[in-house]
């Protein structure tokens, strides 16, 4: 898929209802299912149902439980069964309304139903707007690990309705900002500088600041995905900070940190590793740490984390191979490198230094 097509699929809008209705009126679907969870459906579901009604499209809601625990094959199967019972055919549509959990599951439902039907995403968290809803990765968890079952399936449309962020808990908003900071580090020094200057505006949901960061983030992600859809090369840059983050999430049983919070700590650990390897300077580490703190994100690894176990968890990450740890490390702002088989002694030193970081 070329970049132009990708970009046309992403729309940042204050008005979900109007934009959705326009899209549906210009498409031909035989029916639709709206995948969401109760708390989000109660707030924004009616707009989606009314858009479908205005466009003459029959739709039924499928509610999944809120949270990661419902990102399972059982949820997908229950939805497939209802879709079949309601007579949805190959020309039908899945509409996802929610955060990354909903868009991942709904995308997977669409990828497999009758060997693939269209999906459109209406992300309602910043993280889903800048990351989960774009790029085509869909999936569910297994009891033994996250996102282990899935498929690549690109949405026909992503409508980022910024107004929905008004009801998003502040901690969830900050978690999404971590992924925006990531885009600044890996590809866009101007975005990083914008965040340094405008963090307060962003946290208070200034419409221009929000639209700007969503637009920059989507452009960077689509460009990278377009270059390397199946993650054989540069798409791995999007994992900056994530090998540390996944180990931290596993070590703390997914209870203590939201994903973006773990990514914030992970990005700082990776930057310290880079400095210890002589690939970057202390100024980058400091700017990154200061920006994450400005966003209200944690930056230091908790002191009660067992470093040996942490490194073992990093070796077991999906992105590791044969127990070797490969990391995405920053050189300058906007430029990262993949370093294969990073020396464990350096990682250990970086983790210890991270535990001692002064906020
Ligand atoms: N496919 C990808 O490329 C990709 C990329 C990054 C993350 N992900 C996945 O995304 C998931 C995390 O997504 P997330 O951070 O959006 O979490 P989430 O979907 O769990 O949403 C976070 C919380 O916010 C609530 N919420 C959502 N929108 C709201 C709104 N507008 N107002 C009030 N409450 C709202 C949700 O009900 C939930 O309780 C993970 O499962 C992760 O694996 C996927």
Tab-separated table of C-alpha atoms and ligand atoms in Angstrom:
chain	number	residue	atom	x	y	z
A	1	UNK	CA	0.000	0.000	0.000
A	2	UNK	CA	1.491	3.396	-0.894
A	3	UNK	CA	1.917	6.277	1.541
A	4	UNK	CA	-0.736	8.429	-0.131
A	5	UNK	CA	-3.360	5.699	0.255
A	6	UNK	CA	-2.326	5.208	3.846
A	7	UNK	CA	-2.632	8.910	4.654
A	8	UNK	CA	-6.034	9.217	3.021
A	9	UNK	CA	-7.267	6.565	5.424
A	10	UNK	CA	-6.490	8.670	8.487
A	11	UNK	CA	-8.687	11.591	9.434
A	12	UNK	CA	-8.362	13.788	12.502
A	13	UNK	CA	-11.731	15.273	13.250
A	14	UNK	CA	-13.610	16.961	16.064
A	15	UNK	CA	-16.822	15.541	14.654
A	16	UNK	CA	-16.973	11.780	14.598
A	17	UNK	CA	-20.598	11.558	13.514
A	18	UNK	CA	-20.353	13.682	10.380
A	19	UNK	CA	-17.075	12.190	9.126
A	20	UNK	CA	-18.252	8.629	9.707
A	21	UNK	CA	-21.574	9.224	7.992
A	22	UNK	CA	-19.817	10.723	4.963
A	23	UNK	CA	-17.558	7.678	4.661
A	24	UNK	CA	-20.436	5.213	5.002
A	25	UNK	CA	-22.588	7.028	2.475
A	26	UNK	CA	-19.801	6.751	-0.089
A	27	UNK	CA	-19.206	3.033	0.593
A	28	UNK	CA	-21.365	-0.038	0.059
A	29	UNK	CA	-21.595	-2.377	3.006
A	30	UNK	CA	-24.313	-4.961	3.542
A	31	UNK	CA	-24.307	-4.656	7.340
A	32	UNK	CA	-22.012	-3.916	10.250
A	33	UNK	CA	-21.031	-4.800	13.789
A	34	UNK	CA	-19.888	-2.161	16.259
A	35	UNK	CA	-17.231	-3.588	18.588
A	36	UNK	CA	-16.797	-1.570	21.765
A	37	UNK	CA	-16.918	-1.802	25.550
A	38	UNK	CA	-19.766	-0.538	27.743
A	39	UNK	CA	-18.056	2.539	29.200
A	40	UNK	CA	-17.066	3.850	25.768
A	41	UNK	CA	-20.273	2.806	24.039
A	42	UNK	CA	-22.336	4.705	26.628
A	43	UNK	CA	-20.457	7.889	25.770
A	44	UNK	CA	-19.957	7.695	22.024
A	45	UNK	CA	-21.894	4.669	20.758
A	46	UNK	CA	-25.041	6.601	19.963
A	47	UNK	CA	-23.153	8.846	17.505
A	48	UNK	CA	-21.916	5.788	15.652
A	49	UNK	CA	-25.343	4.149	15.560
A	50	UNK	CA	-26.915	7.374	14.292
A	51	UNK	CA	-24.250	7.785	11.574
A	52	UNK	CA	-25.007	4.275	10.365
A	53	UNK	CA	-28.718	4.953	10.473
A	54	UNK	CA	-28.274	8.173	8.472
A	55	UNK	CA	-26.205	6.265	5.942
A	56	UNK	CA	-28.804	3.470	5.727
A	57	UNK	CA	-26.479	0.817	7.155
A	58	UNK	CA	-27.867	-1.728	9.614
A	59	UNK	CA	-25.571	-2.303	12.580
A	60	UNK	CA	-25.634	-4.198	15.850
A	61	UNK	CA	-23.396	-3.586	18.867
A	62	UNK	CA	-21.081	-6.235	20.300
A	63	UNK	CA	-19.801	-5.276	23.741
A	64	UNK	CA	-16.554	-6.730	25.030
A	65	UNK	CA	-15.340	-6.465	28.613
A	66	UNK	CA	-13.102	-3.518	29.327
A	67	UNK	CA	-9.363	-4.144	29.564
A	68	UNK	CA	-6.568	-6.449	28.497
A	69	UNK	CA	-8.173	-9.552	30.030
A	70	UNK	CA	-10.831	-9.579	27.303
A	71	UNK	CA	-8.304	-9.476	24.463
A	72	UNK	CA	-8.812	-13.189	23.825
A	73	UNK	CA	-9.829	-15.681	21.174
A	74	UNK	CA	-12.993	-16.333	23.222
A	75	UNK	CA	-14.055	-12.690	22.761
A	76	UNK	CA	-13.378	-12.888	19.033
A	77	UNK	CA	-15.280	-16.174	18.748
A	78	UNK	CA	-18.312	-14.776	20.576
A	79	UNK	CA	-18.368	-11.857	18.160
A	80	UNK	CA	-17.915	-14.058	15.063
A	81	UNK	CA	-20.824	-16.211	16.221
A	82	UNK	CA	-23.098	-13.188	16.646
A	83	UNK	CA	-22.025	-11.806	13.277
A	84	UNK	CA	-22.951	-15.082	11.623
A	85	UNK	CA	-26.246	-15.385	13.488
A	86	UNK	CA	-27.163	-11.839	12.399
A	87	UNK	CA	-26.387	-12.719	8.789
A	88	UNK	CA	-23.280	-10.602	8.220
A	89	UNK	CA	-21.651	-11.642	4.953
A	90	UNK	CA	-18.417	-10.934	3.082
A	91	UNK	CA	-19.521	-7.401	2.234
A	92	UNK	CA	-20.065	-6.420	5.839
A	93	UNK	CA	-18.021	-4.112	8.007
A	94	UNK	CA	-16.493	-4.111	11.491
A	95	UNK	CA	-16.414	-0.748	13.280
A	96	UNK	CA	-14.119	-0.510	16.304
A	97	UNK	CA	-14.879	2.156	18.905
A	98	UNK	CA	-12.421	2.294	21.792
A	99	UNK	CA	-8.794	2.170	22.863
A	100	UNK	CA	-6.062	-0.134	21.617
A	101	UNK	CA	-7.611	-3.207	23.227
A	102	UNK	CA	-10.795	-2.757	21.206
A	103	UNK	CA	-9.044	-1.820	17.941
A	104	UNK	CA	-6.655	-4.813	18.219
A	105	UNK	CA	-9.490	-7.304	18.830
A	106	UNK	CA	-11.887	-5.760	16.312
A	107	UNK	CA	-9.140	-5.694	13.670
A	108	UNK	CA	-8.482	-9.373	14.329
A	109	UNK	CA	-12.207	-10.172	14.126
A	110	UNK	CA	-12.344	-8.450	10.734
A	111	UNK	CA	-9.119	-10.094	9.515
A	112	UNK	CA	-10.525	-13.601	10.032
A	113	UNK	CA	-14.300	-13.357	9.493
A	114	UNK	CA	-15.045	-15.078	6.176
A	115	UNK	CA	-11.293	-14.784	5.469
A	116	UNK	CA	-11.283	-11.034	5.848
A	117	UNK	CA	-13.769	-8.165	5.760
A	118	UNK	CA	-13.267	-4.411	6.094
A	119	UNK	CA	-12.664	-2.671	9.411
A	120	UNK	CA	-12.705	0.981	10.361
A	121	UNK	CA	-11.213	2.256	13.583
A	122	UNK	CA	-12.640	5.016	15.764
A	123	UNK	CA	-9.871	5.211	18.389
A	124	UNK	CA	-10.781	6.946	21.672
A	125	UNK	CA	-7.410	6.945	23.471
A	126	UNK	CA	-4.367	8.952	22.403
A	127	UNK	CA	-2.348	5.734	22.313
A	128	UNK	CA	-4.779	4.140	19.881
A	129	UNK	CA	-4.955	7.315	17.742
A	130	UNK	CA	-1.174	7.563	17.314
A	131	UNK	CA	-0.272	3.899	17.398
A	132	UNK	CA	-2.630	0.918	17.837
A	133	UNK	CA	-5.219	1.912	15.213
A	134	UNK	CA	-2.680	2.427	12.444
A	135	UNK	CA	-0.196	0.070	10.868
A	136	UNK	CA	-2.388	-3.013	10.484
A	137	UNK	CA	-1.244	-5.115	13.443
A	138	UNK	CA	-4.227	-6.857	15.012
A	139	UNK	CA	-4.348	-9.576	17.609
A	140	UNK	CA	-5.320	-11.238	20.840
A	141	UNK	CA	-3.398	-12.567	23.844
A	142	UNK	CA	-2.730	-16.120	24.947
A	143	UNK	CA	-2.673	-16.923	28.678
A	144	UNK	CA	1.108	-17.323	28.259
A	145	UNK	CA	1.770	-13.993	26.564
A	146	UNK	CA	0.550	-10.776	24.968
A	147	UNK	CA	-0.325	-10.361	21.287
A	148	UNK	CA	0.828	-13.866	20.363
A	149	UNK	CA	-2.043	-14.546	17.953
A	150	UNK	CA	-2.806	-12.059	15.220
A	151	UNK	CA	-2.785	-10.939	11.636
A	152	UNK	CA	-1.823	-7.933	9.569
A	153	UNK	CA	-5.057	-6.273	8.441
A	154	UNK	CA	-5.173	-2.598	7.530
A	155	UNK	CA	-8.244	-0.515	8.335
A	156	UNK	CA	-10.165	1.157	5.506
A	157	UNK	CA	-10.407	4.279	7.624
A	158	UNK	CA	-9.137	5.616	10.942
A	159	UNK	CA	-11.134	8.502	12.405
A	160	UNK	CA	-9.346	10.097	15.310
A	161	UNK	CA	-12.143	12.062	16.976
A	162	UNK	CA	-10.092	14.260	19.329
A	163	UNK	CA	-13.148	15.322	21.330
A	164	UNK	CA	-13.351	11.846	22.811
A	165	UNK	CA	-10.075	12.510	24.642
A	166	UNK	CA	-11.940	14.893	26.970
A	167	UNK	CA	-13.273	11.933	28.941
A	168	UNK	CA	-10.028	9.953	28.895
A	169	UNK	CA	-8.429	9.667	32.370
A	170	UNK	CA	-5.329	11.912	32.624
A	171	UNK	CA	-3.071	8.951	33.347
A	172	UNK	CA	-4.175	7.274	30.091
A	173	UNK	CA	-3.512	10.506	28.188
A	174	UNK	CA	0.033	10.677	29.574
A	175	UNK	CA	0.562	7.045	28.638
A	176	UNK	CA	-0.282	7.924	25.022
A	177	UNK	CA	2.106	10.886	25.127
A	178	UNK	CA	4.975	8.439	25.781
A	179	UNK	CA	4.449	6.966	22.306
A	180	UNK	CA	4.417	10.479	20.817
A	181	UNK	CA	7.749	11.225	22.542
A	182	UNK	CA	9.015	7.961	21.012
A	183	UNK	CA	8.198	9.230	17.502
A	184	UNK	CA	10.156	12.407	18.249
A	185	UNK	CA	13.217	10.428	19.311
A	186	UNK	CA	13.211	7.936	16.461
A	187	UNK	CA	12.327	10.223	13.577
A	188	UNK	CA	11.323	13.810	14.277
A	189	UNK	CA	13.445	16.272	16.290
A	190	UNK	CA	10.951	19.059	15.489
A	191	UNK	CA	8.143	17.038	17.107
A	192	UNK	CA	10.376	16.488	20.136
A	193	UNK	CA	11.044	20.250	20.377
A	194	UNK	CA	7.307	20.944	19.946
A	195	UNK	CA	6.583	18.660	22.890
A	196	UNK	CA	9.240	20.407	25.005
A	197	UNK	CA	7.534	23.741	24.340
A	198	UNK	CA	3.886	22.719	24.356
A	199	UNK	CA	3.510	19.939	26.919
A	200	UNK	CA	1.144	21.964	29.105
A	201	UNK	CA	-1.081	22.742	26.112
A	202	UNK	CA	-1.102	19.078	25.185
A	203	UNK	CA	-1.971	17.953	28.702
A	204	UNK	CA	-4.833	20.428	28.780
A	205	UNK	CA	-6.050	19.092	25.415
A	206	UNK	CA	-5.503	22.265	23.431
A	207	UNK	CA	-7.104	21.295	20.075
A	208	UNK	CA	-4.211	22.585	17.946
A	209	UNK	CA	-1.551	20.859	20.032
A	210	UNK	CA	-3.502	17.603	20.031
A	211	UNK	CA	-4.176	17.698	16.286
A	212	UNK	CA	-0.522	18.528	15.575
A	213	UNK	CA	0.940	15.644	17.593
A	214	UNK	CA	-1.586	13.126	16.245
A	215	UNK	CA	-0.901	14.234	12.698
A	216	UNK	CA	2.927	14.076	13.085
A	217	UNK	CA	2.758	10.713	14.838
A	218	UNK	CA	0.464	9.188	12.210
A	219	UNK	CA	2.708	10.454	9.411
A	220	UNK	CA	5.782	8.904	11.011
A	221	UNK	CA	4.095	5.595	11.698
A	222	UNK	CA	2.568	5.331	8.220
A	223	UNK	CA	5.889	6.201	6.600
A	224	UNK	CA	7.707	3.509	8.562
A	225	UNK	CA	4.989	0.898	8.030
A	226	UNK	CA	4.828	1.674	4.340
A	227	UNK	CA	8.589	1.111	4.098
A	228	UNK	CA	8.558	-2.149	6.060
A	229	UNK	CA	5.069	-3.503	6.707
A	230	UNK	CA	6.063	-6.927	8.084
A	231	UNK	CA	8.841	-5.664	10.378
A	232	UNK	CA	11.862	-7.047	8.594
A	233	UNK	CA	13.868	-3.847	9.026
A	234	UNK	CA	12.997	-0.261	9.925
A	235	UNK	CA	9.588	-1.044	11.501
A	236	UNK	CA	11.627	-2.355	14.427
A	237	UNK	CA	12.509	1.306	15.183
A	238	UNK	CA	8.961	1.608	16.551
A	239	UNK	CA	10.051	-0.781	19.299
A	240	UNK	CA	12.400	1.822	20.765
A	241	UNK	CA	12.215	1.419	24.565
A	242	UNK	CA	9.851	-1.544	24.241
A	243	UNK	CA	12.207	-4.437	25.095
A	244	UNK	CA	12.817	-2.789	28.477
A	245	UNK	CA	9.127	-1.883	28.759
A	246	UNK	CA	7.864	-5.417	28.091
A	247	UNK	CA	10.288	-6.839	30.692
A	248	UNK	CA	9.055	-4.250	33.208
A	249	UNK	CA	5.391	-4.990	32.449
A	250	UNK	CA	6.012	-8.729	32.885
A	251	UNK	CA	8.128	-8.264	36.030
A	252	UNK	CA	5.333	-6.232	37.616
A	253	UNK	CA	2.559	-8.570	36.345
A	254	UNK	CA	0.925	-5.788	34.284
A	255	UNK	CA	-0.400	-4.254	37.518
A	256	UNK	CA	1.892	-1.342	38.268
A	257	UNK	CA	2.391	0.449	34.959
A	258	UNK	CA	0.310	1.443	31.975
A	259	UNK	CA	2.029	0.547	28.708
A	260	UNK	CA	3.160	4.118	27.978
A	261	UNK	CA	4.550	4.489	31.495
A	262	UNK	CA	6.664	1.368	30.997
A	263	UNK	CA	7.725	2.703	27.576
A	264	UNK	CA	8.831	5.968	29.178
A	265	UNK	CA	11.127	4.109	31.590
A	266	UNK	CA	12.232	1.824	28.733
A	267	UNK	CA	13.155	4.761	26.479
A	268	UNK	CA	15.263	6.267	29.272
A	269	UNK	CA	17.005	2.895	29.877
A	270	UNK	CA	17.727	2.579	26.148
A	271	UNK	CA	19.118	6.122	26.004
A	272	UNK	CA	21.418	5.409	28.962
A	273	UNK	CA	22.550	2.164	27.251
A	274	UNK	CA	23.303	4.160	24.123
A	275	UNK	CA	25.362	6.681	26.080
A	276	UNK	CA	27.280	3.898	27.851
A	277	UNK	CA	28.112	2.429	24.428
A	278	UNK	CA	29.368	5.798	23.255
A	279	UNK	CA	26.618	6.138	20.656
A	280	UNK	CA	25.046	9.265	22.113
A	281	UNK	CA	25.786	11.970	24.642
A	282	UNK	CA	24.447	12.833	28.064
A	283	UNK	CA	22.504	15.818	26.694
A	284	UNK	CA	20.124	13.495	24.844
A	285	UNK	CA	19.571	11.375	27.943
A	286	UNK	CA	18.804	14.494	29.985
A	287	UNK	CA	16.447	16.049	27.414
A	288	UNK	CA	14.536	12.799	27.124
A	289	UNK	CA	14.274	12.331	30.877
A	290	UNK	CA	13.155	15.956	31.367
A	291	UNK	CA	10.500	15.683	28.654
A	292	UNK	CA	9.080	12.457	30.079
A	293	UNK	CA	8.953	14.059	33.533
A	294	UNK	CA	7.210	17.109	32.051
A	295	UNK	CA	4.569	14.757	30.672
A	296	UNK	CA	4.105	13.317	34.172
A	297	UNK	CA	5.630	9.984	33.156
A	298	UNK	CA	7.909	7.828	35.317
A	299	UNK	CA	11.557	7.632	34.204
A	300	UNK	CA	13.366	5.388	36.644
A	301	UNK	CA	13.335	1.659	37.051
A	302	UNK	CA	11.960	0.802	40.512
A	303	UNK	CA	14.756	-0.031	42.940
A	304	UNK	CA	13.160	-3.318	44.024
A	305	UNK	CA	13.430	-4.818	40.523
A	306	UNK	CA	15.786	-7.816	40.437
A	307	UNK	CA	18.222	-6.936	37.639
A	308	UNK	CA	19.190	-10.560	36.825
A	309	UNK	CA	15.566	-11.570	36.393
A	310	UNK	CA	14.899	-8.417	34.401
A	311	UNK	CA	17.666	-9.282	31.916
A	312	UNK	CA	16.311	-12.837	31.622
A	313	UNK	CA	12.904	-11.354	30.778
A	314	UNK	CA	14.516	-9.134	28.140
A	315	UNK	CA	16.114	-12.244	26.610
A	316	UNK	CA	12.665	-13.838	26.349
A	317	UNK	CA	11.115	-10.855	24.537
A	318	UNK	CA	9.422	-11.527	21.174
A	319	UNK	CA	12.015	-9.285	19.522
A	320	UNK	CA	14.979	-11.181	20.973
A	321	UNK	CA	16.394	-14.115	19.038
A	322	UNK	CA	18.257	-17.113	20.410
A	323	UNK	CA	18.481	-15.334	23.773
A	324	UNK	CA	20.380	-12.407	22.261
A	325	UNK	CA	19.133	-8.930	23.101
A	326	UNK	CA	18.794	-6.558	20.163
A	327	UNK	CA	18.006	-2.956	20.970
A	328	UNK	CA	16.945	0.197	19.174
A	329	UNK	CA	19.268	2.879	20.471
A	330	UNK	CA	19.190	6.643	19.851
A	331	UNK	CA	22.229	8.414	18.411
A	332	UNK	CA	20.850	11.925	18.009
A	333	UNK	CA	17.278	13.135	18.382
A	334	UNK	CA	15.455	11.853	15.300
A	335	UNK	CA	17.911	9.080	14.539
A	336	UNK	CA	18.105	5.569	15.995
A	337	UNK	CA	20.054	2.405	15.179
A	338	UNK	CA	19.372	-1.270	15.744
A	339	UNK	CA	22.249	-2.802	17.667
A	340	UNK	CA	22.340	-6.596	17.641
A	341	UNK	CA	23.440	-8.709	20.589
A	342	UNK	CA	24.010	-5.884	23.059
A	343	UNK	CA	26.470	-6.752	25.821
A	344	UNK	CA	24.588	-7.774	28.981
A	345	UNK	CA	27.162	-6.058	31.188
A	346	UNK	CA	26.256	-2.723	29.583
A	347	UNK	CA	22.538	-3.400	29.921
A	348	UNK	CA	23.080	-4.255	33.588
A	349	UNK	CA	24.980	-0.988	34.114
A	350	UNK	CA	22.202	0.980	32.387
A	351	UNK	CA	19.515	-0.655	34.539
A	352	UNK	CA	21.432	0.132	37.727
A	353	UNK	CA	21.952	3.721	36.579
A	354	UNK	CA	18.242	3.984	35.757
A	355	UNK	CA	17.317	2.841	39.265
A	356	UNK	CA	19.360	5.720	40.629
A	357	UNK	CA	17.972	8.429	38.291
A	358	UNK	CA	16.958	11.577	40.111
A	359	UNK	CA	13.508	12.806	39.028
B	1	LIG	N1	-1.748	-2.874	17.047
B	1	LIG	C1	-0.760	-2.106	17.397
B	1	LIG	O1	0.071	-1.710	16.589
B	1	LIG	C2	-0.659	-1.665	18.821
B	1	LIG	C3	0.232	-0.645	19.179
B	1	LIG	C4	0.263	-0.219	20.491
B	1	LIG	C5	-0.581	-0.801	21.436
B	1	LIG	N2	-1.431	-1.797	21.059
B	1	LIG	C6	-2.335	-2.402	22.044
B	1	LIG	O2	-3.184	-1.405	22.566
B	1	LIG	C7	-3.624	-1.799	23.866
B	1	LIG	C8	-3.560	-0.622	24.799
B	1	LIG	O3	-4.394	0.381	24.283
B	1	LIG	P1	-4.852	1.632	25.161
B	1	LIG	O4	-3.698	2.214	25.839
B	1	LIG	O5	-5.683	2.485	24.273
B	1	LIG	O6	-5.692	0.945	26.333
B	1	LIG	P2	-7.222	0.491	26.461
B	1	LIG	O7	-7.804	0.156	25.176
B	1	LIG	O8	-7.242	-0.554	27.521
B	1	LIG	O9	-7.936	1.807	27.027
B	1	LIG	C9	-7.500	2.329	28.264
B	1	LIG	C10	-8.685	2.627	29.183
B	1	LIG	O10	-9.310	3.840	28.789
B	1	LIG	C11	-10.724	3.637	28.618
B	1	LIG	N3	-11.116	4.559	27.569
B	1	LIG	C12	-10.817	4.473	26.258
B	1	LIG	N4	-11.224	5.576	25.629
B	1	LIG	C13	-11.822	6.364	26.542
B	1	LIG	C14	-12.406	7.650	26.490
B	1	LIG	N5	-12.426	8.388	25.381
B	1	LIG	N6	-12.952	8.151	27.619
B	1	LIG	C15	-12.891	7.445	28.794
B	1	LIG	N7	-12.311	6.244	28.915
B	1	LIG	C16	-11.777	5.711	27.794
B	1	LIG	C17	-10.823	2.168	28.271
B	1	LIG	O11	-12.124	1.688	28.536
B	1	LIG	C18	-9.770	1.564	29.185
B	1	LIG	O12	-10.261	1.429	30.485
B	1	LIG	C19	-2.754	-2.968	24.290
B	1	LIG	O13	-3.501	-4.146	24.229
B	1	LIG	C20	-1.646	-2.980	23.251
B	1	LIG	O14	-1.148	-4.281	23.005
B	1	LIG	C21	-1.492	-2.216	19.784
